[in-house]
């Protein structure tokens, strides 16, 4: 197997997507090694969880920096210092400058809890319910400077049920996120996701439907 890609995971809170990636990375054939976890919020619960798993985890408190650029310079130094090749945003709730995003061009992924390009930004579930959509879901995409945009690596859909609340829909989507991100990251890190213009094409030779991480599942 090719050398594992070193990733840095960016979080801001609970870190449940981070945990799904940590669990996937324990599998021997998973093409990723988690070099570090960074949170912009010192109180993020995910930091303790990462440390408990033996992963270097640091807080870089954005409030301590005079500008977005100064914060990002510190973040960038931490990532590059840890030998990170691929940045994986998992509930990282901080807008990034175009300069920072471009410096990680085609080497930064994000997960968003909607079927992009619908419902970019915050309060996605409330807006999906208000719009009356019947299908919701989540998207893993390559990060581009414009918020919640960039080539789509993978998506998962879930139904919106009558009587759903923001909480019940969020929980259903989150369960899908936990399955989608390990799959999408595996595809991307193994070179199986080829960016062509603003689209991603999966290299079918690297997509194995028998893989337990394969999405969508065959059933
Ligand atoms: C997830 O729904 C993610 O898609 C969104 O924020 C939430 C983060 O949850 N951007 P967690 O911190 O991974 O538990």
PDB file of C-alpha atoms and ligand atoms in Angstrom:
ATOM      1  CA  UNK A   1       0.000   0.000   0.000  1.00  0.00           C
ATOM      2  CA  UNK A   2       1.178   3.547  -0.724  1.00  0.00           C
ATOM      3  CA  UNK A   3       2.334   5.643   2.248  1.00  0.00           C
ATOM      4  CA  UNK A   4      -0.547   6.875   4.360  1.00  0.00           C
ATOM      5  CA  UNK A   5      -1.531  10.523   3.878  1.00  0.00           C
ATOM      6  CA  UNK A   6      -1.000  12.631   6.957  1.00  0.00           C
ATOM      7  CA  UNK A   7      -4.126  14.603   7.790  1.00  0.00           C
ATOM      8  CA  UNK A   8      -4.918  17.406  10.205  1.00  0.00           C
ATOM      9  CA  UNK A   9      -8.502  17.526  11.456  1.00  0.00           C
ATOM     10  CA  UNK A  10     -10.019  20.940  12.249  1.00  0.00           C
ATOM     11  CA  UNK A  11     -12.857  21.050  14.773  1.00  0.00           C
ATOM     12  CA  UNK A  12     -14.726  23.603  16.861  1.00  0.00           C
ATOM     13  CA  UNK A  13     -16.900  21.508  19.169  1.00  0.00           C
ATOM     14  CA  UNK A  14     -18.163  18.048  19.923  1.00  0.00           C
ATOM     15  CA  UNK A  15     -16.079  16.269  17.278  1.00  0.00           C
ATOM     16  CA  UNK A  16     -18.334  13.344  16.442  1.00  0.00           C
ATOM     17  CA  UNK A  17     -17.248  13.414  12.786  1.00  0.00           C
ATOM     18  CA  UNK A  18     -13.647  13.474  13.984  1.00  0.00           C
ATOM     19  CA  UNK A  19     -14.350  10.320  16.006  1.00  0.00           C
ATOM     20  CA  UNK A  20     -15.738   8.553  12.929  1.00  0.00           C
ATOM     21  CA  UNK A  21     -12.488   9.387  11.118  1.00  0.00           C
ATOM     22  CA  UNK A  22     -10.352   8.227  14.056  1.00  0.00           C
ATOM     23  CA  UNK A  23     -12.211   4.920  14.049  1.00  0.00           C
ATOM     24  CA  UNK A  24     -11.776   4.493  10.295  1.00  0.00           C
ATOM     25  CA  UNK A  25      -8.070   5.321  10.531  1.00  0.00           C
ATOM     26  CA  UNK A  26      -7.612   2.350  12.867  1.00  0.00           C
ATOM     27  CA  UNK A  27      -8.374  -0.009   9.982  1.00  0.00           C
ATOM     28  CA  UNK A  28      -5.091  -1.364   8.620  1.00  0.00           C
ATOM     29  CA  UNK A  29      -5.865  -0.570   4.973  1.00  0.00           C
ATOM     30  CA  UNK A  30      -7.161   2.957   5.626  1.00  0.00           C
ATOM     31  CA  UNK A  31      -4.957   5.354   3.590  1.00  0.00           C
ATOM     32  CA  UNK A  32      -4.793   8.057   6.254  1.00  0.00           C
ATOM     33  CA  UNK A  33      -2.822   8.755   9.389  1.00  0.00           C
ATOM     34  CA  UNK A  34      -4.112  11.463  11.740  1.00  0.00           C
ATOM     35  CA  UNK A  35      -1.179  13.770  12.441  1.00  0.00           C
ATOM     36  CA  UNK A  36      -3.030  16.269  14.622  1.00  0.00           C
ATOM     37  CA  UNK A  37      -6.348  17.763  15.641  1.00  0.00           C
ATOM     38  CA  UNK A  38      -6.709  21.532  15.963  1.00  0.00           C
ATOM     39  CA  UNK A  39      -9.632  23.430  17.449  1.00  0.00           C
ATOM     40  CA  UNK A  40     -10.171  27.189  17.286  1.00  0.00           C
ATOM     41  CA  UNK A  41     -12.113  26.848  20.550  1.00  0.00           C
ATOM     42  CA  UNK A  42     -10.171  25.773  23.644  1.00  0.00           C
ATOM     43  CA  UNK A  43     -13.315  24.287  25.228  1.00  0.00           C
ATOM     44  CA  UNK A  44     -14.077  21.940  22.313  1.00  0.00           C
ATOM     45  CA  UNK A  45     -15.001  18.516  23.724  1.00  0.00           C
ATOM     46  CA  UNK A  46     -13.364  16.890  20.706  1.00  0.00           C
ATOM     47  CA  UNK A  47      -9.895  17.935  21.914  1.00  0.00           C
ATOM     48  CA  UNK A  48     -10.072  15.719  25.015  1.00  0.00           C
ATOM     49  CA  UNK A  49     -11.458  12.880  22.956  1.00  0.00           C
ATOM     50  CA  UNK A  50      -8.580  13.112  20.463  1.00  0.00           C
ATOM     51  CA  UNK A  51      -6.006  13.196  23.269  1.00  0.00           C
ATOM     52  CA  UNK A  52      -7.625  10.143  24.848  1.00  0.00           C
ATOM     53  CA  UNK A  53      -6.974   8.398  21.541  1.00  0.00           C
ATOM     54  CA  UNK A  54      -3.306   9.426  21.687  1.00  0.00           C
ATOM     55  CA  UNK A  55      -3.597  11.994  18.903  1.00  0.00           C
ATOM     56  CA  UNK A  56      -1.784  15.332  19.337  1.00  0.00           C
ATOM     57  CA  UNK A  57      -4.554  17.879  19.807  1.00  0.00           C
ATOM     58  CA  UNK A  58      -4.130  21.605  20.284  1.00  0.00           C
ATOM     59  CA  UNK A  59      -6.308  24.665  20.668  1.00  0.00           C
ATOM     60  CA  UNK A  60      -5.509  27.812  18.734  1.00  0.00           C
ATOM     61  CA  UNK A  61      -7.969  30.304  20.151  1.00  0.00           C
ATOM     62  CA  UNK A  62      -8.967  32.652  17.336  1.00  0.00           C
ATOM     63  CA  UNK A  63     -10.007  35.281  19.902  1.00  0.00           C
ATOM     64  CA  UNK A  64      -6.361  35.775  20.889  1.00  0.00           C
ATOM     65  CA  UNK A  65      -5.356  36.998  17.425  1.00  0.00           C
ATOM     66  CA  UNK A  66      -5.739  40.528  16.055  1.00  0.00           C
ATOM     67  CA  UNK A  67      -6.939  39.366  12.642  1.00  0.00           C
ATOM     68  CA  UNK A  68      -8.200  36.379  10.716  1.00  0.00           C
ATOM     69  CA  UNK A  69      -4.877  36.279   8.857  1.00  0.00           C
ATOM     70  CA  UNK A  70      -2.845  36.185  12.087  1.00  0.00           C
ATOM     71  CA  UNK A  71      -4.953  33.294  13.390  1.00  0.00           C
ATOM     72  CA  UNK A  72      -4.589  31.435  10.117  1.00  0.00           C
ATOM     73  CA  UNK A  73      -0.806  31.943  10.067  1.00  0.00           C
ATOM     74  CA  UNK A  74      -0.589  30.161  13.418  1.00  0.00           C
ATOM     75  CA  UNK A  75      -2.962  27.432  12.247  1.00  0.00           C
ATOM     76  CA  UNK A  76      -0.983  26.963   9.055  1.00  0.00           C
ATOM     77  CA  UNK A  77       2.294  26.709  10.966  1.00  0.00           C
ATOM     78  CA  UNK A  78       0.799  24.065  13.280  1.00  0.00           C
ATOM     79  CA  UNK A  79      -0.489  21.998  10.366  1.00  0.00           C
ATOM     80  CA  UNK A  80       2.673  22.215   8.289  1.00  0.00           C
ATOM     81  CA  UNK A  81       4.804  21.626  11.406  1.00  0.00           C
ATOM     82  CA  UNK A  82       2.932  18.369  11.960  1.00  0.00           C
ATOM     83  CA  UNK A  83       3.646  17.315   8.373  1.00  0.00           C
ATOM     84  CA  UNK A  84       0.004  17.563   7.343  1.00  0.00           C
ATOM     85  CA  UNK A  85      -0.689  16.891   3.659  1.00  0.00           C
ATOM     86  CA  UNK A  86      -4.465  17.071   3.741  1.00  0.00           C
ATOM     87  CA  UNK A  87      -6.662  19.296   5.930  1.00  0.00           C
ATOM     88  CA  UNK A  88      -9.983  17.780   6.966  1.00  0.00           C
ATOM     89  CA  UNK A  89     -12.591  20.168   8.369  1.00  0.00           C
ATOM     90  CA  UNK A  90     -15.055  18.402  10.650  1.00  0.00           C
ATOM     91  CA  UNK A  91     -17.410  20.891  12.234  1.00  0.00           C
ATOM     92  CA  UNK A  92     -14.862  23.716  12.010  1.00  0.00           C
ATOM     93  CA  UNK A  93     -17.002  26.816  12.450  1.00  0.00           C
ATOM     94  CA  UNK A  94     -14.644  29.548  11.355  1.00  0.00           C
ATOM     95  CA  UNK A  95     -14.737  31.366   8.032  1.00  0.00           C
ATOM     96  CA  UNK A  96     -11.407  31.160   6.221  1.00  0.00           C
ATOM     97  CA  UNK A  97      -9.719  33.757   4.021  1.00  0.00           C
ATOM     98  CA  UNK A  98      -9.276  33.045   0.334  1.00  0.00           C
ATOM     99  CA  UNK A  99      -5.510  33.162   0.847  1.00  0.00           C
ATOM    100  CA  UNK A 100      -5.557  30.356   3.419  1.00  0.00           C
ATOM    101  CA  UNK A 101      -7.953  28.238   1.370  1.00  0.00           C
ATOM    102  CA  UNK A 102      -5.880  28.672  -1.786  1.00  0.00           C
ATOM    103  CA  UNK A 103      -2.698  27.712   0.059  1.00  0.00           C
ATOM    104  CA  UNK A 104      -4.350  24.306   0.641  1.00  0.00           C
ATOM    105  CA  UNK A 105      -5.935  24.113  -2.812  1.00  0.00           C
ATOM    106  CA  UNK A 106      -7.200  20.603  -3.591  1.00  0.00           C
ATOM    107  CA  UNK A 107      -5.832  19.522  -0.219  1.00  0.00           C
ATOM    108  CA  UNK A 108      -8.704  20.551   2.062  1.00  0.00           C
ATOM    109  CA  UNK A 109     -12.041  18.769   2.578  1.00  0.00           C
ATOM    110  CA  UNK A 110     -15.160  19.817   4.457  1.00  0.00           C
ATOM    111  CA  UNK A 111     -18.419  18.159   5.452  1.00  0.00           C
ATOM    112  CA  UNK A 112     -21.641  20.145   5.314  1.00  0.00           C
ATOM    113  CA  UNK A 113     -24.994  18.875   6.623  1.00  0.00           C
ATOM    114  CA  UNK A 114     -27.024  19.473   3.459  1.00  0.00           C
ATOM    115  CA  UNK A 115     -27.174  18.289  -0.100  1.00  0.00           C
ATOM    116  CA  UNK A 116     -25.090  21.103  -1.580  1.00  0.00           C
ATOM    117  CA  UNK A 117     -25.553  23.410  -3.390  1.00  0.00           C
ATOM    118  CA  UNK A 118     -28.805  23.651  -1.388  1.00  0.00           C
ATOM    119  CA  UNK A 119     -28.770  25.194   2.075  1.00  0.00           C
ATOM    120  CA  UNK A 120     -25.251  26.575   2.372  1.00  0.00           C
ATOM    121  CA  UNK A 121     -24.343  28.269   5.643  1.00  0.00           C
ATOM    122  CA  UNK A 122     -25.871  27.937   9.105  1.00  0.00           C
ATOM    123  CA  UNK A 123     -29.277  26.627  10.260  1.00  0.00           C
ATOM    124  CA  UNK A 124     -29.403  24.177   7.369  1.00  0.00           C
ATOM    125  CA  UNK A 125     -31.913  21.816   8.967  1.00  0.00           C
ATOM    126  CA  UNK A 126     -34.364  24.545   9.960  1.00  0.00           C
ATOM    127  CA  UNK A 127     -34.227  25.968   6.453  1.00  0.00           C
ATOM    128  CA  UNK A 128     -34.661  22.534   4.861  1.00  0.00           C
ATOM    129  CA  UNK A 129     -37.750  21.933   7.013  1.00  0.00           C
ATOM    130  CA  UNK A 130     -39.142  25.388   6.205  1.00  0.00           C
ATOM    131  CA  UNK A 131     -38.648  24.739   2.496  1.00  0.00           C
ATOM    132  CA  UNK A 132     -40.564  21.469   2.782  1.00  0.00           C
ATOM    133  CA  UNK A 133     -37.935  19.333   1.060  1.00  0.00           C
ATOM    134  CA  UNK A 134     -38.536  15.587   1.250  1.00  0.00           C
ATOM    135  CA  UNK A 135     -34.895  14.549   1.036  1.00  0.00           C
ATOM    136  CA  UNK A 136     -32.017  15.947   3.084  1.00  0.00           C
ATOM    137  CA  UNK A 137     -28.456  14.785   3.504  1.00  0.00           C
ATOM    138  CA  UNK A 138     -24.813  15.717   3.699  1.00  0.00           C
ATOM    139  CA  UNK A 139     -21.945  16.543   1.383  1.00  0.00           C
ATOM    140  CA  UNK A 140     -18.179  16.124   1.510  1.00  0.00           C
ATOM    141  CA  UNK A 141     -16.520  18.625  -0.783  1.00  0.00           C
ATOM    142  CA  UNK A 142     -13.141  20.059  -1.674  1.00  0.00           C
ATOM    143  CA  UNK A 143     -12.914  23.508  -0.076  1.00  0.00           C
ATOM    144  CA  UNK A 144     -12.953  26.591  -2.287  1.00  0.00           C
ATOM    145  CA  UNK A 145     -12.941  30.194  -1.003  1.00  0.00           C
ATOM    146  CA  UNK A 146     -16.683  30.744  -1.372  1.00  0.00           C
ATOM    147  CA  UNK A 147     -18.543  29.399   1.690  1.00  0.00           C
ATOM    148  CA  UNK A 148     -19.684  25.763   1.437  1.00  0.00           C
ATOM    149  CA  UNK A 149     -18.715  25.420  -2.183  1.00  0.00           C
ATOM    150  CA  UNK A 150     -16.221  23.351  -4.127  1.00  0.00           C
ATOM    151  CA  UNK A 151     -16.041  20.074  -6.035  1.00  0.00           C
ATOM    152  CA  UNK A 152     -18.327  17.466  -4.462  1.00  0.00           C
ATOM    153  CA  UNK A 153     -16.551  14.247  -3.469  1.00  0.00           C
ATOM    154  CA  UNK A 154     -19.553  12.357  -2.095  1.00  0.00           C
ATOM    155  CA  UNK A 155     -23.087  12.851  -0.835  1.00  0.00           C
ATOM    156  CA  UNK A 156     -25.531  10.837   1.242  1.00  0.00           C
ATOM    157  CA  UNK A 157     -29.290  11.356   1.264  1.00  0.00           C
ATOM    158  CA  UNK A 158     -31.777  10.702   4.058  1.00  0.00           C
ATOM    159  CA  UNK A 159     -35.561  11.147   4.042  1.00  0.00           C
ATOM    160  CA  UNK A 160     -37.292  14.059   5.716  1.00  0.00           C
ATOM    161  CA  UNK A 161     -40.193  12.550   7.654  1.00  0.00           C
ATOM    162  CA  UNK A 162     -43.519  14.122   8.564  1.00  0.00           C
ATOM    163  CA  UNK A 163     -43.243  15.487  12.073  1.00  0.00           C
ATOM    164  CA  UNK A 164     -39.477  15.938  11.889  1.00  0.00           C
ATOM    165  CA  UNK A 165     -38.001  18.635  14.100  1.00  0.00           C
ATOM    166  CA  UNK A 166     -34.679  20.351  13.553  1.00  0.00           C
ATOM    167  CA  UNK A 167     -33.218  17.970  16.154  1.00  0.00           C
ATOM    168  CA  UNK A 168     -34.606  14.753  14.680  1.00  0.00           C
ATOM    169  CA  UNK A 169     -33.521  15.715  11.170  1.00  0.00           C
ATOM    170  CA  UNK A 170     -30.070  16.782  12.386  1.00  0.00           C
ATOM    171  CA  UNK A 171     -29.622  13.431  14.148  1.00  0.00           C
ATOM    172  CA  UNK A 172     -30.581  11.473  11.010  1.00  0.00           C
ATOM    173  CA  UNK A 173     -28.223  13.531   8.862  1.00  0.00           C
ATOM    174  CA  UNK A 174     -25.410  13.242  11.432  1.00  0.00           C
ATOM    175  CA  UNK A 175     -25.638   9.443  11.364  1.00  0.00           C
ATOM    176  CA  UNK A 176     -25.190   9.644   7.583  1.00  0.00           C
ATOM    177  CA  UNK A 177     -22.251  12.057   8.013  1.00  0.00           C
ATOM    178  CA  UNK A 178     -20.490   9.506  10.203  1.00  0.00           C
ATOM    179  CA  UNK A 179     -20.654   6.956   7.400  1.00  0.00           C
ATOM    180  CA  UNK A 180     -20.035   9.328   4.519  1.00  0.00           C
ATOM    181  CA  UNK A 181     -16.902  11.106   5.714  1.00  0.00           C
ATOM    182  CA  UNK A 182     -14.735   7.987   6.237  1.00  0.00           C
ATOM    183  CA  UNK A 183     -15.725   6.790   2.770  1.00  0.00           C
ATOM    184  CA  UNK A 184     -15.132  10.136   1.048  1.00  0.00           C
ATOM    185  CA  UNK A 185     -11.804  10.679   2.793  1.00  0.00           C
ATOM    186  CA  UNK A 186     -10.659   7.195   1.843  1.00  0.00           C
ATOM    187  CA  UNK A 187     -11.543   7.802  -1.783  1.00  0.00           C
ATOM    188  CA  UNK A 188      -9.859  11.206  -1.807  1.00  0.00           C
ATOM    189  CA  UNK A 189      -6.715  10.244   0.107  1.00  0.00           C
ATOM    190  CA  UNK A 190      -6.135   7.161  -2.024  1.00  0.00           C
ATOM    191  CA  UNK A 191      -6.210   9.257  -5.195  1.00  0.00           C
ATOM    192  CA  UNK A 192      -9.557   7.795  -6.232  1.00  0.00           C
ATOM    193  CA  UNK A 193     -11.279  11.180  -6.496  1.00  0.00           C
ATOM    194  CA  UNK A 194     -10.081  13.052  -9.553  1.00  0.00           C
ATOM    195  CA  UNK A 195     -10.870  16.776  -9.635  1.00  0.00           C
ATOM    196  CA  UNK A 196     -11.858  17.840 -13.098  1.00  0.00           C
ATOM    197  CA  UNK A 197     -12.939  21.471 -13.312  1.00  0.00           C
ATOM    198  CA  UNK A 198     -15.505  21.922 -10.567  1.00  0.00           C
ATOM    199  CA  UNK A 199     -16.460  18.250 -10.514  1.00  0.00           C
ATOM    200  CA  UNK A 200     -14.960  15.184  -8.927  1.00  0.00           C
ATOM    201  CA  UNK A 201     -14.932  11.935 -10.825  1.00  0.00           C
ATOM    202  CA  UNK A 202     -14.370   8.731  -8.902  1.00  0.00           C
ATOM    203  CA  UNK A 203     -11.684   6.479 -10.302  1.00  0.00           C
ATOM    204  CA  UNK A 204     -13.808   3.333 -10.591  1.00  0.00           C
ATOM    205  CA  UNK A 205     -10.724   1.175 -10.315  1.00  0.00           C
ATOM    206  CA  UNK A 206     -10.387   2.415  -6.751  1.00  0.00           C
ATOM    207  CA  UNK A 207     -14.050   2.089  -5.800  1.00  0.00           C
ATOM    208  CA  UNK A 208     -14.673  -1.292  -4.203  1.00  0.00           C
ATOM    209  CA  UNK A 209     -18.340  -1.998  -3.469  1.00  0.00           C
ATOM    210  CA  UNK A 210     -17.306  -4.873  -1.178  1.00  0.00           C
ATOM    211  CA  UNK A 211     -15.503  -2.387   1.084  1.00  0.00           C
ATOM    212  CA  UNK A 212     -17.517  -1.978   4.303  1.00  0.00           C
ATOM    213  CA  UNK A 213     -16.888   1.775   4.081  1.00  0.00           C
ATOM    214  CA  UNK A 214     -18.355   1.943   0.593  1.00  0.00           C
ATOM    215  CA  UNK A 215     -21.145   4.471   0.200  1.00  0.00           C
ATOM    216  CA  UNK A 216     -23.910   4.100  -0.695  1.00  0.00           C
ATOM    217  CA  UNK A 217     -24.216   0.625   0.805  1.00  0.00           C
ATOM    218  CA  UNK A 218     -25.517  -2.022  -1.585  1.00  0.00           C
ATOM    219  CA  UNK A 219     -28.608  -2.947   0.477  1.00  0.00           C
TER     220      UNK A 219
HETATM  221  C1  LIG B   1     -21.815  18.476  11.654  1.00  0.00           C
HETATM  222  O1  LIG B   1     -23.194  18.396  11.382  1.00  0.00           O
HETATM  223  C2  LIG B   1     -21.079  19.075  10.488  1.00  0.00           C
HETATM  224  O2  LIG B   1     -21.580  18.689   9.246  1.00  0.00           O
HETATM  225  C3  LIG B   1     -21.340  20.550  10.712  1.00  0.00           C
HETATM  226  O3  LIG B   1     -21.225  20.720  12.096  1.00  0.00           O
HETATM  227  C4  LIG B   1     -21.534  19.497  12.752  1.00  0.00           C
HETATM  228  C5  LIG B   1     -20.341  19.136  13.560  1.00  0.00           C
HETATM  229  O4  LIG B   1     -20.584  18.054  14.407  1.00  0.00           O
HETATM  230  N1  LIG B   1     -20.470  21.367   9.910  1.00  0.00           N
HETATM  231  P1  LIG B   1     -19.377  17.299  15.115  1.00  0.00           P
HETATM  232  O5  LIG B   1     -18.528  18.339  15.828  1.00  0.00           O
HETATM  233  O6  LIG B   1     -18.600  16.559  14.066  1.00  0.00           O
HETATM  234  O7  LIG B   1     -20.033  16.372  16.094  1.00  0.00           O
END
